[in-house]
Amino acid sequence: MSAIMIISMPSIFLFTIFLHVLPPAMIQSLPLAPALYVFGDSMFDSGNNNLLPTVAKANYLPYGVNFAKGVTGRFTNGKTVADFIAEFLGLPYSPPFMSIRRSTPLTGLNYASGSCGILPETGNLFVRSNDYLTNYLEPNVYDTSKRYPPQPFAQFLVDTLSKVFQRLYNLGGRKIIMFEIGPIGCIPSITRKKKHNVGQCVEETNQIVSFFNQRLPTFLNNLTSSLHGSTFILGQANFLGYDAIINPSKYGLEDSTSPCCTTWANGTSGCIPFVTPCLHAYKNFFWDAFHLTEAAYSLIATRCFNDSICSPFNIKELVRM
């Protein structure tokens, strides 16, 4: 028996596949995997932060305005990448770990929490997400960028993540999908705050993040080689996201610069509660100043499941292994 995990940076998808010898008729009616475990930040949070003492919450409209269950704590208008992958696998959405109060049969759990990161100190202030957005790029909040140049910081994150993956492996994780950090130099919270003269993105910020992403292929390949029976998959979502932002019409989008919801601080923060968002969220790439719309998440999940942005195997290939 093995498990599958999915991880978006700094989020993690872990999904576990259990292989049984079953009659063909039964196999046709079963999901492609028995369970999906999700780890990460607000990109994948499905409601854990609702029950935590933090201001990083999305448990109010217009968040969830296009989600069948309404407001759940997801930081988008509808489904996340994790939700789409669960659907593709034929599984229910992985419930928030914090919502489980009794022993019940499970097909996975979601441990993602908005404002978390790889480093323990990330998220301690309960204000904003991630090792880069807050920990590294906010020198008035953290002194990390004063202590680490960009490349040593990227290596520090990889070294710390290696210990985390070793722990997951020891707990039984064998099939793990990890997504790159996206082009955060293109998100509204960055582009509307930092001056930039060329293009619609702050390429200096994208370059800082690239030092981490560039280390991932070798890092994940080494883990697959050294941890017996494991398969680590890289979700190459950075270029896909960047291309959709620069060339939105190529992906059926119209607006790839502005948040769909009305946000605090002139489009640089989260959604203002109960203010009606844009009418056609499916044409927008960004939902608020940090997070993507369901349409953008659908693009990433579909390409990882069926195509080659996830390598060396896509999810469809991985579940057959």
PDB file of N, CA, C and O in Angstrom, residues 63-117:
ATOM      1  N   TYR A  63     -15.487  35.207  -1.072  1.00  0.00           N
ATOM      2  CA  TYR A  63     -14.810  33.918  -1.183  1.00  0.00           C
ATOM      3  C   TYR A  63     -15.867  32.817  -1.227  1.00  0.00           C
ATOM      4  O   TYR A  63     -16.847  32.839  -0.479  1.00  0.00           O
ATOM      5  N   GLY A  64     -15.680  31.862  -2.126  1.00  0.00           N
ATOM      6  CA  GLY A  64     -16.626  30.761  -2.251  1.00  0.00           C
ATOM      7  C   GLY A  64     -17.894  31.090  -3.003  1.00  0.00           C
ATOM      8  O   GLY A  64     -18.809  30.271  -3.041  1.00  0.00           O
ATOM      9  N   VAL A  65     -17.949  32.250  -3.650  1.00  0.00           N
ATOM     10  CA  VAL A  65     -19.186  32.657  -4.311  1.00  0.00           C
ATOM     11  C   VAL A  65     -19.586  31.696  -5.425  1.00  0.00           C
ATOM     12  O   VAL A  65     -20.777  31.532  -5.714  1.00  0.00           O
ATOM     13  N   ASN A  66     -18.615  31.023  -6.053  1.00  0.00           N
ATOM     14  CA  ASN A  66     -18.904  30.072  -7.127  1.00  0.00           C
ATOM     15  C   ASN A  66     -18.691  28.622  -6.713  1.00  0.00           C
ATOM     16  O   ASN A  66     -18.664  27.731  -7.572  1.00  0.00           O
ATOM     17  N   PHE A  67     -18.526  28.380  -5.422  1.00  0.00           N
ATOM     18  CA  PHE A  67     -18.315  27.019  -4.915  1.00  0.00           C
ATOM     19  C   PHE A  67     -19.650  26.418  -4.514  1.00  0.00           C
ATOM     20  O   PHE A  67     -20.484  27.094  -3.900  1.00  0.00           O
ATOM     21  N   ALA A  68     -19.863  25.154  -4.857  1.00  0.00           N
ATOM     22  CA  ALA A  68     -21.163  24.520  -4.618  1.00  0.00           C
ATOM     23  C   ALA A  68     -21.557  24.554  -3.143  1.00  0.00           C
ATOM     24  O   ALA A  68     -22.735  24.692  -2.804  1.00  0.00           O
ATOM     25  N   LYS A  69     -20.581  24.445  -2.252  1.00  0.00           N
ATOM     26  CA  LYS A  69     -20.865  24.442  -0.821  1.00  0.00           C
ATOM     27  C   LYS A  69     -20.803  25.837  -0.221  1.00  0.00           C
ATOM     28  O   LYS A  69     -20.935  25.993   0.998  1.00  0.00           O
ATOM     29  N   GLY A  70     -20.602  26.847  -1.056  1.00  0.00           N
ATOM     30  CA  GLY A  70     -20.563  28.215  -0.566  1.00  0.00           C
ATOM     31  C   GLY A  70     -19.256  28.545   0.123  1.00  0.00           C
ATOM     32  O   GLY A  70     -18.189  28.055  -0.257  1.00  0.00           O
ATOM     33  N   VAL A  71     -19.335  29.360   1.156  1.00  0.00           N
ATOM     34  CA  VAL A  71     -18.151  29.798   1.882  1.00  0.00           C
ATOM     35  C   VAL A  71     -17.628  28.662   2.748  1.00  0.00           C
ATOM     36  O   VAL A  71     -18.340  28.126   3.593  1.00  0.00           O
ATOM     37  N   THR A  72     -16.368  28.278   2.522  1.00  0.00           N
ATOM     38  CA  THR A  72     -15.755  27.178   3.275  1.00  0.00           C
ATOM     39  C   THR A  72     -14.433  27.559   3.910  1.00  0.00           C
ATOM     40  O   THR A  72     -13.907  26.819   4.739  1.00  0.00           O
ATOM     41  N   GLY A  73     -13.868  28.676   3.500  1.00  0.00           N
ATOM     42  CA  GLY A  73     -12.522  29.033   3.934  1.00  0.00           C
ATOM     43  C   GLY A  73     -11.504  28.902   2.829  1.00  0.00           C
ATOM     44  O   GLY A  73     -10.315  29.133   3.047  1.00  0.00           O
ATOM     45  N   ARG A  74     -11.940  28.536   1.620  1.00  0.00           N
ATOM     46  CA  ARG A  74     -11.044  28.507   0.476  1.00  0.00           C
ATOM     47  C   ARG A  74     -10.763  29.943   0.023  1.00  0.00           C
ATOM     48  O   ARG A  74     -11.681  30.746  -0.103  1.00  0.00           O
ATOM     49  N   PHE A  75      -9.495  30.223  -0.300  1.00  0.00           N
ATOM     50  CA  PHE A  75      -9.095  31.578  -0.658  1.00  0.00           C
ATOM     51  C   PHE A  75      -9.260  31.818  -2.164  1.00  0.00           C
ATOM     52  O   PHE A  75      -8.336  32.252  -2.854  1.00  0.00           O
ATOM     53  N   THR A  76     -10.430  31.520  -2.671  1.00  0.00           N
ATOM     54  CA  THR A  76     -10.726  31.702  -4.084  1.00  0.00           C
ATOM     55  C   THR A  76     -12.240  31.738  -4.251  1.00  0.00           C
ATOM     56  O   THR A  76     -12.980  31.611  -3.279  1.00  0.00           O
ATOM     57  N   ASN A  77     -12.683  31.890  -5.486  1.00  0.00           N
ATOM     58  CA  ASN A  77     -14.127  31.941  -5.719  1.00  0.00           C
ATOM     59  C   ASN A  77     -14.768  30.572  -5.810  1.00  0.00           C
ATOM     60  O   ASN A  77     -15.981  30.433  -5.657  1.00  0.00           O
ATOM     61  N   GLY A  78     -13.972  29.540  -6.070  1.00  0.00           N
ATOM     62  CA  GLY A  78     -14.525  28.207  -6.256  1.00  0.00           C
ATOM     63  C   GLY A  78     -13.584  27.115  -5.799  1.00  0.00           C
ATOM     64  O   GLY A  78     -13.177  27.076  -4.638  1.00  0.00           O
ATOM     65  N   LYS A  79     -13.235  26.231  -6.733  1.00  0.00           N
ATOM     66  CA  LYS A  79     -12.396  25.084  -6.402  1.00  0.00           C
ATOM     67  C   LYS A  79     -10.914  25.434  -6.511  1.00  0.00           C
ATOM     68  O   LYS A  79     -10.518  26.287  -7.301  1.00  0.00           O
ATOM     69  N   THR A  80     -10.110  24.727  -5.731  1.00  0.00           N
ATOM     70  CA  THR A  80      -8.657  24.864  -5.772  1.00  0.00           C
ATOM     71  C   THR A  80      -8.058  23.767  -6.656  1.00  0.00           C
ATOM     72  O   THR A  80      -8.768  22.859  -7.112  1.00  0.00           O
ATOM     73  N   VAL A  81      -6.766  23.820  -6.871  1.00  0.00           N
ATOM     74  CA  VAL A  81      -6.075  22.757  -7.605  1.00  0.00           C
ATOM     75  C   VAL A  81      -6.321  21.411  -6.929  1.00  0.00           C
ATOM     76  O   VAL A  81      -6.576  20.402  -7.590  1.00  0.00           O
ATOM     77  N   ALA A  82      -6.254  21.384  -5.601  1.00  0.00           N
ATOM     78  CA  ALA A  82      -6.469  20.133  -4.868  1.00  0.00           C
ATOM     79  C   ALA A  82      -7.869  19.574  -5.108  1.00  0.00           C
ATOM     80  O   ALA A  82      -8.051  18.356  -5.235  1.00  0.00           O
ATOM     81  N   ASP A  83      -8.857  20.449  -5.184  1.00  0.00           N
ATOM     82  CA  ASP A  83     -10.230  20.002  -5.425  1.00  0.00           C
ATOM     83  C   ASP A  83     -10.371  19.383  -6.815  1.00  0.00           C
ATOM     84  O   ASP A  83     -11.019  18.338  -6.983  1.00  0.00           O
ATOM     85  N   PHE A  84      -9.797  20.036  -7.801  1.00  0.00           N
ATOM     86  CA  PHE A  84      -9.886  19.498  -9.166  1.00  0.00           C
ATOM     87  C   PHE A  84      -9.201  18.137  -9.263  1.00  0.00           C
ATOM     88  O   PHE A  84      -9.720  17.212  -9.897  1.00  0.00           O
ATOM     89  N   ILE A  85      -8.032  18.011  -8.633  1.00  0.00           N
ATOM     90  CA  ILE A  85      -7.325  16.731  -8.694  1.00  0.00           C
ATOM     91  C   ILE A  85      -8.125  15.642  -7.987  1.00  0.00           C
ATOM     92  O   ILE A  85      -8.183  14.498  -8.455  1.00  0.00           O
ATOM     93  N   ALA A  86      -8.757  15.978  -6.881  1.00  0.00           N
ATOM     94  CA  ALA A  86      -9.624  15.006  -6.213  1.00  0.00           C
ATOM     95  C   ALA A  86     -10.734  14.538  -7.156  1.00  0.00           C
ATOM     96  O   ALA A  86     -11.026  13.331  -7.247  1.00  0.00           O
ATOM     97  N   GLU A  87     -11.349  15.482  -7.874  1.00  0.00           N
ATOM     98  CA  GLU A  87     -12.400  15.110  -8.830  1.00  0.00           C
ATOM     99  C   GLU A  87     -11.860  14.210  -9.920  1.00  0.00           C
ATOM    100  O   GLU A  87     -12.501  13.209 -10.294  1.00  0.00           O
ATOM    101  N   PHE A  88     -10.689  14.539 -10.450  1.00  0.00           N
ATOM    102  CA  PHE A  88     -10.098  13.726 -11.518  1.00  0.00           C
ATOM    103  C   PHE A  88      -9.806  12.306 -11.035  1.00  0.00           C
ATOM    104  O   PHE A  88      -9.880  11.350 -11.802  1.00  0.00           O
ATOM    105  N   LEU A  89      -9.459  12.175  -9.754  1.00  0.00           N
ATOM    106  CA  LEU A  89      -9.166  10.862  -9.184  1.00  0.00           C
ATOM    107  C   LEU A  89     -10.432  10.095  -8.798  1.00  0.00           C
ATOM    108  O   LEU A  89     -10.363   8.916  -8.459  1.00  0.00           O
ATOM    109  N   GLY A  90     -11.586  10.782  -8.839  1.00  0.00           N
ATOM    110  CA  GLY A  90     -12.822  10.152  -8.430  1.00  0.00           C
ATOM    111  C   GLY A  90     -13.002  10.112  -6.921  1.00  0.00           C
ATOM    112  O   GLY A  90     -13.713   9.248  -6.391  1.00  0.00           O
ATOM    113  N   LEU A  91     -12.370  11.068  -6.218  1.00  0.00           N
ATOM    114  CA  LEU A  91     -12.415  11.115  -4.760  1.00  0.00           C
ATOM    115  C   LEU A  91     -13.207  12.318  -4.267  1.00  0.00           C
ATOM    116  O   LEU A  91     -13.307  13.335  -4.963  1.00  0.00           O
ATOM    117  N   PRO A  92     -13.742  12.248  -3.047  1.00  0.00           N
ATOM    118  CA  PRO A  92     -14.320  13.452  -2.435  1.00  0.00           C
ATOM    119  C   PRO A  92     -13.206  14.473  -2.164  1.00  0.00           C
ATOM    120  O   PRO A  92     -12.030  14.116  -2.105  1.00  0.00           O
ATOM    121  N   TYR A  93     -13.581  15.727  -1.966  1.00  0.00           N
ATOM    122  CA  TYR A  93     -12.594  16.729  -1.574  1.00  0.00           C
ATOM    123  C   TYR A  93     -12.021  16.345  -0.212  1.00  0.00           C
ATOM    124  O   TYR A  93     -12.763  15.974   0.702  1.00  0.00           O
ATOM    125  N   SER A  94     -10.707  16.455  -0.082  1.00  0.00           N
ATOM    126  CA  SER A  94     -10.071  16.130   1.192  1.00  0.00           C
ATOM    127  C   SER A  94     -10.523  17.134   2.252  1.00  0.00           C
ATOM    128  O   SER A  94     -10.316  18.337   2.093  1.00  0.00           O
ATOM    129  N   PRO A  95     -11.144  16.682   3.342  1.00  0.00           N
ATOM    130  CA  PRO A  95     -11.679  17.615   4.337  1.00  0.00           C
ATOM    131  C   PRO A  95     -10.574  18.268   5.154  1.00  0.00           C
ATOM    132  O   PRO A  95      -9.498  17.690   5.330  1.00  0.00           O
ATOM    133  N   PRO A  96     -10.815  19.473   5.663  1.00  0.00           N
ATOM    134  CA  PRO A  96      -9.815  20.134   6.502  1.00  0.00           C
ATOM    135  C   PRO A  96      -9.515  19.292   7.743  1.00  0.00           C
ATOM    136  O   PRO A  96     -10.434  18.825   8.416  1.00  0.00           O
ATOM    137  N   PHE A  97      -8.253  19.119   8.018  1.00  0.00           N
ATOM    138  CA  PHE A  97      -7.853  18.338   9.187  1.00  0.00           C
ATOM    139  C   PHE A  97      -8.466  18.885  10.471  1.00  0.00           C
ATOM    140  O   PHE A  97      -8.895  18.128  11.342  1.00  0.00           O
ATOM    141  N   MET A  98      -8.543  20.214  10.574  1.00  0.00           N
ATOM    142  CA  MET A  98      -9.046  20.831  11.795  1.00  0.00           C
ATOM    143  C   MET A  98     -10.530  20.568  12.025  1.00  0.00           C
ATOM    144  O   MET A  98     -11.038  20.760  13.111  1.00  0.00           O
ATOM    145  N   SER A  99     -11.234  20.117  10.991  1.00  0.00           N
ATOM    146  CA  SER A  99     -12.678  19.897  11.124  1.00  0.00           C
ATOM    147  C   SER A  99     -13.019  18.487  11.579  1.00  0.00           C
ATOM    148  O   SER A  99     -14.173  18.198  11.886  1.00  0.00           O
ATOM    149  N   ILE A 100     -12.039  17.591  11.609  1.00  0.00           N
ATOM    150  CA  ILE A 100     -12.276  16.194  11.963  1.00  0.00           C
ATOM    151  C   ILE A 100     -12.288  16.055  13.477  1.00  0.00           C
ATOM    152  O   ILE A 100     -11.299  16.348  14.147  1.00  0.00           O
ATOM    153  N   ARG A 101     -13.406  15.624  14.008  1.00  0.00           N
ATOM    154  CA  ARG A 101     -13.565  15.518  15.449  1.00  0.00           C
ATOM    155  C   ARG A 101     -13.773  14.087  15.935  1.00  0.00           C
ATOM    156  O   ARG A 101     -13.872  13.829  17.105  1.00  0.00           O
ATOM    157  N   ARG A 102     -13.875  13.132  15.056  1.00  0.00           N
ATOM    158  CA  ARG A 102     -14.065  11.746  15.472  1.00  0.00           C
ATOM    159  C   ARG A 102     -13.441  10.837  14.420  1.00  0.00           C
ATOM    160  O   ARG A 102     -13.105  11.261  13.317  1.00  0.00           O
ATOM    161  N   SER A 103     -13.287   9.590  14.789  1.00  0.00           N
ATOM    162  CA  SER A 103     -12.690   8.615  13.886  1.00  0.00           C
ATOM    163  C   SER A 103     -13.718   8.203  12.838  1.00  0.00           C
ATOM    164  O   SER A 103     -14.774   7.640  13.160  1.00  0.00           O
ATOM    165  N   THR A 104     -13.432   8.522  11.590  1.00  0.00           N
ATOM    166  CA  THR A 104     -14.323   8.173  10.490  1.00  0.00           C
ATOM    167  C   THR A 104     -13.492   7.651   9.326  1.00  0.00           C
ATOM    168  O   THR A 104     -12.318   7.996   9.195  1.00  0.00           O
ATOM    169  N   PRO A 105     -14.079   6.812   8.481  1.00  0.00           N
ATOM    170  CA  PRO A 105     -13.351   6.377   7.279  1.00  0.00           C
ATOM    171  C   PRO A 105     -13.001   7.591   6.417  1.00  0.00           C
ATOM    172  O   PRO A 105     -13.847   8.448   6.164  1.00  0.00           O
ATOM    173  N   LEU A 106     -11.762   7.676   5.989  1.00  0.00           N
ATOM    174  CA  LEU A 106     -11.304   8.846   5.252  1.00  0.00           C
ATOM    175  C   LEU A 106     -10.737   8.455   3.896  1.00  0.00           C
ATOM    176  O   LEU A 106     -10.193   7.370   3.728  1.00  0.00           O
ATOM    177  N   THR A 107     -10.888   9.362   2.943  1.00  0.00           N
ATOM    178  CA  THR A 107     -10.221   9.215   1.648  1.00  0.00           C
ATOM    179  C   THR A 107      -9.217  10.352   1.485  1.00  0.00           C
ATOM    180  O   THR A 107      -9.006  10.853   0.392  1.00  0.00           O
ATOM    181  N   GLY A 108      -8.615  10.746   2.596  1.00  0.00           N
ATOM    182  CA  GLY A 108      -7.622  11.804   2.574  1.00  0.00           C
ATOM    183  C   GLY A 108      -7.931  12.899   3.568  1.00  0.00           C
ATOM    184  O   GLY A 108      -9.019  12.938   4.155  1.00  0.00           O
ATOM    185  N   LEU A 109      -6.967  13.799   3.760  1.00  0.00           N
ATOM    186  CA  LEU A 109      -7.123  14.948   4.634  1.00  0.00           C
ATOM    187  C   LEU A 109      -6.401  16.135   4.021  1.00  0.00           C
ATOM    188  O   LEU A 109      -5.436  15.967   3.262  1.00  0.00           O
ATOM    189  N   ASN A 110      -6.866  17.321   4.340  1.00  0.00           N
ATOM    190  CA  ASN A 110      -6.226  18.551   3.881  1.00  0.00           C
ATOM    191  C   ASN A 110      -5.627  19.262   5.101  1.00  0.00           C
ATOM    192  O   ASN A 110      -6.345  19.652   6.018  1.00  0.00           O
ATOM    193  N   TYR A 111      -4.294  19.386   5.102  1.00  0.00           N
ATOM    194  CA  TYR A 111      -3.580  20.035   6.194  1.00  0.00           C
ATOM    195  C   TYR A 111      -3.143  21.456   5.841  1.00  0.00           C
ATOM    196  O   TYR A 111      -2.442  22.092   6.623  1.00  0.00           O
ATOM    197  N   ALA A 112      -3.505  21.932   4.669  1.00  0.00           N
ATOM    198  CA  ALA A 112      -3.043  23.246   4.218  1.00  0.00           C
ATOM    199  C   ALA A 112      -3.577  24.350   5.122  1.00  0.00           C
ATOM    200  O   ALA A 112      -4.728  24.299   5.565  1.00  0.00           O
ATOM    201  N   SER A 113      -2.752  25.364   5.353  1.00  0.00           N
ATOM    202  CA  SER A 113      -3.129  26.451   6.247  1.00  0.00           C
ATOM    203  C   SER A 113      -2.575  27.762   5.715  1.00  0.00           C
ATOM    204  O   SER A 113      -1.368  27.896   5.491  1.00  0.00           O
ATOM    205  N   GLY A 114      -3.468  28.723   5.497  1.00  0.00           N
ATOM    206  CA  GLY A 114      -3.038  30.023   5.009  1.00  0.00           C
ATOM    207  C   GLY A 114      -2.037  30.672   5.935  1.00  0.00           C
ATOM    208  O   GLY A 114      -2.196  30.657   7.153  1.00  0.00           O
ATOM    209  N   SER A 115      -0.980  31.231   5.346  1.00  0.00           N
ATOM    210  CA  SER A 115       0.135  31.938   5.985  1.00  0.00           C
ATOM    211  C   SER A 115       1.249  31.023   6.459  1.00  0.00           C
ATOM    212  O   SER A 115       2.221  31.488   7.043  1.00  0.00           O
ATOM    213  N   CYS A 116       1.159  29.705   6.180  1.00  0.00           N
ATOM    214  CA  CYS A 116       2.241  28.821   6.590  1.00  0.00           C
ATOM    215  C   CYS A 116       3.353  28.828   5.556  1.00  0.00           C
ATOM    216  O   CYS A 116       3.223  29.414   4.478  1.00  0.00           O
ATOM    217  N   GLY A 117       4.450  28.172   5.893  1.00  0.00           N
ATOM    218  CA  GLY A 117       5.571  28.089   4.974  1.00  0.00           C
ATOM    219  C   GLY A 117       6.452  26.911   5.304  1.00  0.00           C
ATOM    220  O   GLY A 117       6.120  26.098   6.179  1.00  0.00           O
TER     221      GLY A 117
END
